[in-house]
């Protein structure tokens, strides 16, 4: 009997996509219909950045920097070159800068204008990174945003917010967690989360 009155059923399930998602979907449909884009090619591109290229790349960069002081120095001096030396380069990663967290300074990345993000090392940006609340609040109230993400820093820690642009994209080098002296590079990379490289999280501490 539940479907006896089809016009009465709940349509809310059809509105899970936000206004921007709906616009993107409509635009994609029109462009595909007119033959400007190939949906199959788009799918391959998106799948590539979602599965093959992703935060695991950035985690390799961070782990190498933690174990190799020379590499770390290179990374902070010339991030684009140091990252490319590990094989990670390409679109949206042509001009990289790595900002290092220290006990006295925490770095956080945002794109206040849109959603600029370093694809070759982090893949595609998470939805919240593209959201208006994050983009506006990250600058105005970074400590509040960090608290929302469950990160509480000592009161004296300076927070620096970096505004990514099409020209320059940032990757945070998180602090190496305590108790990781015995870990090799693979073990260290497993502790590096995506959010820790955006600055809305910290690297995980190893489970004993
Ligand atoms: Fe942007």
Coordinates of N, CA and C and ligand atoms in Angstrom, one line a residue:
X1 N 0.8 -1.2 0.0 CA 0.0 0.0 0.0 C 0.9 1.3 0.0
X2 N 2.1 1.1 0.3 CA 3.0 2.3 0.4 C 3.0 3.1 -0.9
X3 N 2.9 2.4 -2.0 CA 3.0 3.1 -3.3 C 1.7 3.5 -4.0
X4 N 0.6 3.4 -3.2 CA -0.7 3.6 -3.7 C -0.8 5.1 -4.2
X5 N -0.2 6.0 -3.6 CA -0.3 7.4 -4.0 C 1.1 7.9 -4.4
X6 N 1.4 7.6 -5.6 CA 2.8 7.9 -6.0 C 3.2 9.4 -5.8
X7 N 2.3 10.3 -5.9 CA 2.6 11.7 -5.7 C 2.9 12.1 -4.3
X8 N 2.5 11.2 -3.4 CA 2.7 11.6 -2.0 C 4.1 11.1 -1.4
X9 N 4.8 10.3 -2.2 CA 6.0 9.8 -1.6 C 7.1 10.9 -1.4
X10 N 7.9 10.5 -0.6 CA 8.9 11.5 -0.1 C 10.0 11.7 -1.2
X11 N 10.1 13.0 -1.7 CA 11.1 13.3 -2.7 C 12.5 13.7 -2.2
X12 N 12.5 13.7 -0.9 CA 13.8 14.3 -0.3 C 15.0 13.5 -0.7
X13 N 14.8 12.2 -1.0 CA 15.9 11.3 -1.4 C 16.5 11.8 -2.7
X14 N 15.8 12.5 -3.5 CA 16.3 13.0 -4.8 C 17.1 14.2 -4.7
X15 N 17.1 14.8 -3.5 CA 17.8 16.1 -3.3 C 19.1 16.0 -2.5
X16 N 19.7 14.8 -2.5 CA 20.9 14.7 -1.8 C 22.1 15.5 -2.4
X17 N 22.0 15.8 -3.7 CA 23.0 16.6 -4.3 C 22.8 18.0 -3.9
X18 N 23.8 18.8 -3.6 CA 23.7 20.2 -3.3 C 23.5 21.0 -4.6
X19 N 23.2 22.2 -4.5 CA 22.9 23.1 -5.7 C 24.1 23.1 -6.7
X20 N 25.3 23.1 -6.1 CA 26.5 23.1 -7.0 C 26.7 21.8 -7.7
X21 N 26.4 20.7 -7.0 CA 26.5 19.4 -7.6 C 25.5 19.3 -8.8
X22 N 24.3 19.8 -8.5 CA 23.3 19.7 -9.5 C 23.6 20.6 -10.8
X23 N 24.2 21.7 -10.5 CA 24.7 22.6 -11.6 C 25.8 21.9 -12.4
X24 N 26.7 21.2 -11.7 CA 27.8 20.6 -12.4 C 27.2 19.4 -13.2
X25 N 26.3 18.7 -12.6 CA 25.7 17.6 -13.4 C 25.0 18.0 -14.6
X26 N 24.2 19.1 -14.5 CA 23.5 19.7 -15.6 C 24.4 20.1 -16.7
X27 N 25.5 20.8 -16.3 CA 26.5 21.3 -17.2 C 27.2 20.2 -17.9
X28 N 27.5 19.1 -17.2 CA 28.2 18.0 -17.7 C 27.3 17.3 -18.8
X29 N 26.0 17.2 -18.5 CA 25.0 16.6 -19.4 C 25.0 17.4 -20.7
X30 N 24.9 18.7 -20.6 CA 24.8 19.6 -21.8 C 26.0 19.4 -22.6
X31 N 27.2 19.5 -22.0 CA 28.4 19.5 -22.7 C 28.6 18.1 -23.4
X32 N 28.1 17.0 -22.7 CA 28.2 15.7 -23.3 C 27.3 15.6 -24.5
X33 N 26.1 16.1 -24.3 CA 25.1 16.1 -25.4 C 25.6 16.8 -26.7
X34 N 26.3 17.9 -26.4 CA 26.7 18.7 -27.6 C 28.1 18.2 -28.1
X35 N 28.6 17.1 -27.4 CA 29.8 16.5 -28.0 C 31.1 17.1 -27.6
X36 N 31.0 18.1 -26.6 CA 32.2 18.8 -26.2 C 33.1 17.9 -25.3
X37 N 32.5 17.0 -24.5 CA 33.2 16.2 -23.6 C 32.7 14.7 -23.8
X38 N 33.6 13.8 -23.5 CA 33.3 12.4 -23.5 C 33.2 11.9 -22.1
X39 N 31.9 11.5 -21.7 CA 31.7 11.1 -20.3 C 32.7 10.0 -19.9
X40 N 32.9 9.1 -20.8 CA 33.8 7.9 -20.5 C 35.2 8.4 -20.1
X41 N 35.7 9.4 -20.9 CA 37.0 10.0 -20.6 C 37.0 10.7 -19.3
X42 N 35.9 11.4 -19.0 CA 35.8 12.1 -17.7 C 35.9 11.0 -16.5
X43 N 35.2 9.9 -16.7 CA 35.2 8.9 -15.7 C 36.6 8.4 -15.5
X44 N 37.3 8.1 -16.5 CA 38.7 7.6 -16.4 C 39.5 8.6 -15.6
X45 N 39.4 9.9 -16.0 CA 40.2 11.0 -15.3 C 39.9 11.0 -13.8
X46 N 38.6 11.0 -13.5 CA 38.2 11.1 -12.1 C 38.6 9.8 -11.3
X47 N 38.5 8.7 -12.0 CA 38.9 7.4 -11.3 C 40.4 7.4 -11.1
X48 N 41.2 8.0 -12.0 CA 42.6 8.1 -11.9 C 43.0 8.9 -10.6
X49 N 42.3 10.0 -10.4 CA 42.7 10.9 -9.3 C 42.1 10.3 -8.0
X50 N 41.0 9.5 -8.1 CA 40.4 9.0 -6.9 C 41.1 7.8 -6.4
X51 N 41.6 7.0 -7.3 CA 42.2 5.7 -6.9 C 43.7 5.5 -7.1
X52 N 44.1 5.9 -8.2 CA 45.6 5.7 -8.5 C 46.4 6.8 -7.9
X53 N 45.9 8.1 -8.1 CA 46.6 9.2 -7.5 C 45.8 9.7 -6.3
X54 N 46.4 9.8 -5.2 CA 45.7 10.2 -4.0 C 46.6 10.5 -2.9
X55 N 46.1 10.6 -1.7 CA 46.9 11.0 -0.5 C 48.0 10.1 -0.2
X56 N 48.0 8.9 -0.7 CA 49.1 7.9 -0.4 C 50.4 8.5 -1.1
X57 N 50.2 9.2 -2.2 CA 51.4 9.9 -2.8 C 52.0 10.9 -1.8
X58 N 51.2 11.7 -1.3 CA 51.7 12.7 -0.4 C 52.3 12.1 0.9
X59 N 51.7 11.0 1.3 CA 52.2 10.3 2.5 C 53.6 9.8 2.2
X60 N 53.9 9.4 1.0 CA 55.3 8.9 0.7 C 56.3 10.1 0.8
X61 N 55.8 11.2 0.3 CA 56.7 12.4 0.4 C 57.0 12.8 1.8
X62 N 56.0 12.8 2.6 CA 56.1 13.1 4.1 C 57.1 12.1 4.8
X63 N 56.8 10.8 4.5 CA 57.6 9.8 5.2 C 59.1 9.9 4.8
X64 N 59.3 10.2 3.5 CA 60.7 10.4 3.0 C 61.4 11.6 3.7
X65 N 60.6 12.7 3.9 CA 61.1 13.8 4.6 C 61.4 13.6 6.0
X66 N 60.7 12.7 6.6 CA 60.9 12.4 8.1 C 62.2 11.6 8.3
X67 N 62.5 10.7 7.3 CA 63.7 9.8 7.5 C 64.9 10.4 6.8
X68 N 64.8 11.4 5.9 CA 65.9 11.8 5.1 C 66.0 13.3 5.2
X69 N 67.0 13.8 6.0 CA 67.1 15.2 6.3 C 67.5 16.0 5.0
X70 N 68.3 15.4 4.1 CA 68.6 16.1 2.9 C 67.3 16.3 2.0
X71 N 66.6 15.2 2.0 CA 65.3 15.3 1.2 C 64.4 16.3 1.7
X72 N 64.3 16.4 3.1 CA 63.4 17.3 3.7 C 63.9 18.8 3.4
X73 N 65.2 19.0 3.4 CA 65.7 20.3 3.1 C 65.3 20.7 1.6
X74 N 65.5 19.7 0.8 CA 65.2 19.9 -0.7 C 63.7 20.3 -0.8
X75 N 62.9 19.5 -0.1 CA 61.4 19.6 -0.2 C 61.0 21.0 0.3
X76 N 61.6 21.5 1.3 CA 61.2 22.9 1.8 C 61.8 24.0 0.9
X77 N 62.8 23.7 0.2 CA 63.5 24.7 -0.7 C 62.8 24.7 -2.1
X78 N 62.5 23.5 -2.6 CA 62.0 23.3 -4.0 C 61.1 22.1 -4.0
X79 N 59.9 22.4 -3.5 CA 58.9 21.3 -3.3 C 58.6 20.6 -4.7
X80 N 58.4 21.4 -5.7 CA 58.0 20.9 -7.0 C 59.0 19.8 -7.4
X81 N 60.3 20.2 -7.4 CA 61.3 19.3 -7.8 C 61.5 18.1 -6.9
X82 N 61.4 18.3 -5.6 CA 61.6 17.2 -4.7 C 60.5 16.2 -4.8
X83 N 59.2 16.7 -5.0 CA 58.1 15.8 -5.1 C 58.1 15.1 -6.5
X84 N 58.6 15.8 -7.5 CA 58.7 15.1 -8.8 C 59.7 14.0 -8.8
X85 N 60.7 14.1 -8.0 CA 61.8 13.1 -7.9 C 61.2 11.8 -7.5
X86 N 60.1 11.8 -6.8 CA 59.4 10.6 -6.4 C 58.4 10.1 -7.4
X87 N 58.3 10.8 -8.5 CA 57.4 10.4 -9.6 C 56.0 11.1 -9.5
X88 N 55.8 12.0 -8.6 CA 54.5 12.7 -8.5 C 54.6 14.1 -9.1
X89 N 53.9 14.2 -10.3 CA 53.9 15.5 -10.9 C 52.7 15.5 -11.9
X90 N 52.4 16.7 -12.4 CA 51.4 16.8 -13.3 C 50.4 17.9 -13.0
X91 N 49.2 17.8 -13.6 CA 48.2 18.8 -13.5 C 47.9 19.2 -12.1
X92 N 47.8 20.5 -11.8 CA 47.5 21.0 -10.5 C 48.6 20.8 -9.5
X93 N 49.8 20.5 -10.0 CA 50.9 20.3 -9.0 C 52.1 20.9 -9.6
X94 N 52.0 21.8 -10.6 CA 53.1 22.3 -11.3 C 54.0 23.2 -10.4
X95 N 53.3 23.9 -9.4 CA 54.1 24.8 -8.6 C 53.6 24.5 -7.1
X96 N 54.5 23.8 -6.4 CA 54.2 23.3 -5.1 C 55.0 24.1 -4.1
X97 N 54.5 24.3 -2.9 CA 55.2 24.7 -1.7 C 54.9 23.9 -0.5
X98 N 55.9 23.4 0.2 CA 55.7 22.6 1.4 C 55.9 23.5 2.6
X99 N 54.9 23.5 3.5 CA 55.0 24.2 4.7 C 55.1 23.3 5.9
X100 N 56.1 23.5 6.7 CA 56.4 22.5 7.8 C 55.8 22.8 9.1
X101 N 55.1 21.9 9.7 CA 54.7 22.1 11.1 C 55.8 21.9 12.1
X102 N 55.8 22.7 13.1 CA 56.8 22.6 14.2 C 56.1 22.7 15.5
X103 N 56.8 22.4 16.6 CA 56.1 22.5 17.9 C 55.4 23.9 18.1
X104 N 56.0 24.9 17.5 CA 55.5 26.3 17.7 C 54.6 26.8 16.6
X105 N 54.6 26.1 15.4 CA 53.7 26.6 14.3 C 53.0 25.5 13.6
X106 N 51.7 25.7 13.5 CA 50.9 24.8 12.7 C 50.4 25.4 11.4
X107 N 50.5 24.7 10.4 CA 50.0 25.2 9.1 C 48.7 24.6 8.6
X108 N 47.9 25.4 7.9 CA 46.7 24.9 7.4 C 46.4 25.5 6.0
X109 N 45.9 24.7 5.1 CA 45.7 25.1 3.7 C 44.2 25.3 3.4
X110 N 43.9 26.3 2.6 CA 42.6 26.5 2.2 C 42.7 27.1 0.8
X111 N 41.6 27.1 0.0 CA 41.5 27.9 -1.2 C 40.3 28.8 -1.0
X112 N 40.5 30.0 -0.6 CA 39.4 30.9 -0.3 C 38.5 31.2 -1.5
X113 N 39.2 31.1 -2.7 CA 38.5 31.5 -3.9 C 37.6 30.4 -4.5
X114 N 38.2 29.2 -4.5 CA 37.5 28.0 -5.1 C 37.9 26.7 -4.4
X115 N 38.7 26.0 -5.1 CA 39.1 24.7 -4.5 C 40.5 24.2 -4.9
X116 N 41.4 25.1 -5.1 CA 42.8 24.8 -5.6 C 43.4 23.8 -4.6
X117 N 44.0 22.8 -5.1 CA 44.4 21.6 -4.3 C 45.5 20.9 -5.1
X118 N 46.5 20.3 -4.4 CA 47.6 19.7 -5.1 C 47.3 18.3 -5.5
X119 N 46.7 18.1 -6.7 CA 46.2 16.8 -7.2 C 47.3 15.7 -7.2
X120 N 48.5 16.0 -7.7 CA 49.4 14.8 -7.8 C 49.8 14.2 -6.4
X121 N 49.7 14.9 -5.4 CA 50.1 14.4 -4.1 C 48.9 14.1 -3.2
X122 N 47.7 14.7 -3.4 CA 46.6 14.4 -2.6 C 45.3 13.9 -3.3
X123 N 45.4 13.9 -4.6 CA 44.2 13.4 -5.4 C 43.2 14.5 -5.4
X124 N 41.9 14.2 -5.4 CA 40.8 15.2 -5.5 C 40.5 15.7 -4.1
X125 N 40.1 17.0 -4.1 CA 39.8 17.5 -2.7 C 38.6 16.9 -2.1
X126 N 38.5 16.8 -0.8 CA 37.3 16.3 -0.2 C 36.2 17.4 -0.3
X127 N 35.0 17.0 -0.1 CA 33.8 17.9 -0.3 C 33.9 19.1 0.7
X128 N 34.3 18.9 1.9 CA 34.4 20.0 2.9 C 35.4 21.0 2.5
X129 N 36.5 20.6 1.8 CA 37.5 21.6 1.4 C 36.9 22.6 0.4
X130 N 35.9 22.1 -0.4 CA 35.3 23.0 -1.4 C 34.1 23.8 -0.8
X131 N 33.7 23.5 0.4 CA 32.5 24.1 1.0 C 32.8 25.6 1.4
X132 N 31.8 26.4 1.2 CA 31.9 27.8 1.6 C 32.2 28.0 3.1
X133 N 31.6 27.2 4.0 CA 31.9 27.4 5.4 C 33.4 27.2 5.7
X134 N 34.0 26.1 5.1 CA 35.4 25.9 5.4 C 36.3 27.1 4.8
X135 N 35.9 27.4 3.6 CA 36.7 28.4 2.9 C 36.7 29.8 3.6
X136 N 35.6 30.1 4.2 CA 35.5 31.4 4.9 C 36.1 31.3 6.3
X137 N 35.7 30.2 7.0 CA 36.1 30.1 8.4 C 37.5 29.8 8.6
X138 N 38.2 29.1 7.7 CA 39.6 28.7 7.8 C 40.4 29.9 8.1
X139 N 40.1 31.0 7.4 CA 40.9 32.3 7.6 C 40.5 33.0 8.8
X140 N 39.2 33.1 9.1 CA 38.6 33.9 10.2 C 38.9 33.3 11.5
X141 N 38.7 31.9 11.6 CA 38.7 31.2 12.8 C 39.3 29.9 12.7
X142 N 40.6 29.9 12.3 CA 41.3 28.6 12.1 C 41.3 27.7 13.3
X143 N 41.4 28.2 14.5 CA 41.4 27.4 15.7 C 40.0 26.7 15.9
X144 N 39.0 27.4 15.6 CA 37.6 26.9 15.6 C 37.4 25.7 14.6
X145 N 37.9 26.0 13.4 CA 37.9 24.9 12.4 C 38.6 23.7 12.9
X146 N 39.8 23.9 13.4 CA 40.6 22.8 13.9 C 39.9 22.0 15.0
X147 N 39.2 22.7 15.9 CA 38.4 22.1 16.9 C 37.3 21.2 16.3
X148 N 36.7 21.7 15.3 CA 35.6 20.9 14.6 C 36.2 19.6 14.1
X149 N 37.5 19.7 13.7 CA 38.1 18.5 13.1 C 38.8 17.6 14.3
X150 N 38.6 18.1 15.5 CA 39.1 17.3 16.6 C 40.5 17.6 16.9
X151 N 41.0 18.7 16.4 CA 42.4 19.0 16.7 C 42.5 20.2 17.6
X152 N 43.1 19.9 18.8 CA 43.3 21.0 19.7 C 44.8 21.2 19.9
X153 N 45.2 22.4 19.6 CA 46.7 22.7 19.7 C 46.9 23.5 21.0
X154 N 48.1 23.4 21.5 CA 48.4 24.2 22.7 C 48.2 25.7 22.4
X155 N 47.7 26.5 23.4 CA 47.3 27.9 23.1 C 48.4 28.7 22.5
X156 N 49.6 28.4 22.8 CA 50.7 29.2 22.3 C 51.1 28.9 20.8
X157 N 50.6 27.8 20.3 CA 50.9 27.4 18.9 C 50.4 28.4 17.9
X158 N 51.3 29.0 17.1 CA 50.8 29.9 16.0 C 50.2 29.0 14.9
X159 N 49.1 29.6 14.4 CA 48.5 28.9 13.2 C 48.6 29.8 12.0
X160 N 49.2 29.2 11.0 CA 49.3 30.0 9.7 C 48.5 29.3 8.7
X161 N 47.7 30.2 8.0 CA 46.7 29.7 7.0 C 47.3 30.1 5.6
X162 N 47.4 29.1 4.7 CA 47.9 29.4 3.4 C 46.8 29.3 2.4
X163 N 46.7 30.3 1.5 CA 45.6 30.4 0.6 C 46.1 29.9 -0.8
X164 N 45.7 28.6 -1.1 CA 46.1 28.0 -2.4 C 45.5 28.8 -3.6
X165 N 46.3 28.8 -4.6 CA 45.8 29.5 -5.9 C 46.1 28.6 -7.0
X166 N 45.7 29.0 -8.2 CA 46.0 28.2 -9.4 C 47.5 28.2 -9.6
X167 N 48.2 29.2 -9.2 CA 49.6 29.3 -9.4 C 50.5 28.5 -8.4
X168 N 50.0 28.4 -7.2 CA 50.8 27.9 -6.1 C 49.9 27.0 -5.2
X169 N 50.3 25.8 -5.0 CA 49.5 24.9 -4.1 C 50.4 24.4 -3.0
X170 N 49.8 24.3 -1.8 CA 50.5 24.0 -0.6 C 50.3 22.5 -0.1
X171 N 51.4 22.0 0.5 CA 51.2 20.7 1.1 C 51.9 20.9 2.5
X172 N 51.1 20.5 3.5 CA 51.7 20.6 4.9 C 52.5 19.4 5.2
X173 N 53.7 19.6 5.8 CA 54.6 18.6 6.3 C 54.3 18.4 7.8
X174 N 53.5 17.4 8.1 CA 53.1 17.3 9.6 C 54.3 16.9 10.4
X175 N 54.2 17.1 11.7 CA 55.2 16.7 12.6 C 55.2 15.1 12.7
X176 N 56.4 14.6 12.8 CA 56.6 13.2 13.0 C 56.1 12.8 14.4
X177 N 55.2 11.8 14.5 CA 54.6 11.5 15.8 C 55.7 10.9 16.7
X178 N 55.5 11.0 18.0 CA 56.4 10.4 19.0 C 56.3 8.9 18.9
X179 N 57.3 8.2 19.3 CA 57.3 6.8 19.3 C 57.4 6.1 18.0
X180 N 57.9 6.8 17.0 CA 58.0 6.2 15.7 C 59.5 5.9 15.2
X181 N 60.4 5.9 16.2 CA 61.8 5.7 15.9 C 62.1 4.4 15.2
X182 N 61.3 3.4 15.6 CA 61.6 2.0 15.0 C 60.9 1.8 13.7
X183 N 60.1 2.7 13.2 CA 59.3 2.5 12.0 C 60.2 2.8 10.7
X184 N 60.0 2.0 9.7 CA 60.6 2.3 8.4 C 59.7 3.2 7.6
X185 N 60.1 3.6 6.4 CA 59.4 4.5 5.6 C 57.9 4.1 5.3
X186 N 57.7 2.8 5.0 CA 56.4 2.3 4.8 C 55.5 2.5 6.0
X187 N 56.1 2.1 7.2 CA 55.3 2.2 8.4 C 55.0 3.7 8.7
X188 N 55.9 4.6 8.5 CA 55.7 6.0 8.7 C 54.6 6.5 7.8
X189 N 54.7 6.1 6.5 CA 53.7 6.7 5.5 C 52.3 6.3 5.9
X190 N 52.1 5.1 6.5 CA 50.8 4.6 6.9 C 50.2 5.5 8.0
X191 N 51.0 6.3 8.7 CA 50.5 7.2 9.7 C 50.1 8.6 9.2
X192 N 50.4 8.8 7.9 CA 50.2 10.2 7.4 C 48.8 10.2 6.7
X193 N 47.9 11.0 7.3 CA 46.5 11.1 6.8 C 46.5 12.2 5.8
X194 N 45.4 12.1 5.0 CA 45.2 13.2 4.0 C 45.0 14.6 4.8
X195 N 44.2 14.5 5.9 CA 43.9 15.8 6.6 C 45.2 16.4 7.2
X196 N 46.1 15.5 7.6 CA 47.4 16.0 8.2 C 48.2 16.8 7.2
X197 N 48.0 16.5 5.9 CA 48.7 17.2 4.9 C 48.0 18.4 4.4
X198 N 46.7 18.6 4.8 CA 46.0 19.8 4.5 C 46.1 20.7 5.8
X199 N 46.4 20.1 6.9 CA 46.5 20.9 8.1 C 45.3 20.8 9.0
X200 N 44.3 20.1 8.6 CA 43.1 20.0 9.5 C 43.2 18.7 10.3
X201 N 44.3 18.1 10.3 CA 44.5 16.9 11.2 C 46.0 16.8 11.5
X202 N 46.3 15.8 12.3 CA 47.7 15.5 12.7 C 48.0 14.1 12.2
X203 N 49.3 13.8 12.1 CA 49.7 12.4 11.7 C 49.2 11.5 12.9
X204 N 48.9 10.3 12.5 CA 48.4 9.3 13.6 C 49.6 8.9 14.4
X205 N 49.4 8.6 15.7 CA 50.4 8.0 16.5 C 50.3 6.5 16.3
X206 N 51.4 5.8 16.3 CA 51.3 4.3 16.1 C 50.6 3.6 17.2
X207 N 49.8 2.6 16.8 CA 49.2 1.7 17.8 C 50.2 0.7 18.3
X208 N 50.3 0.6 19.6 CA 51.3 -0.3 20.1 C 51.0 -1.8 19.8
Ligands
LIG1 FE1 40.9 27.5 -5.9

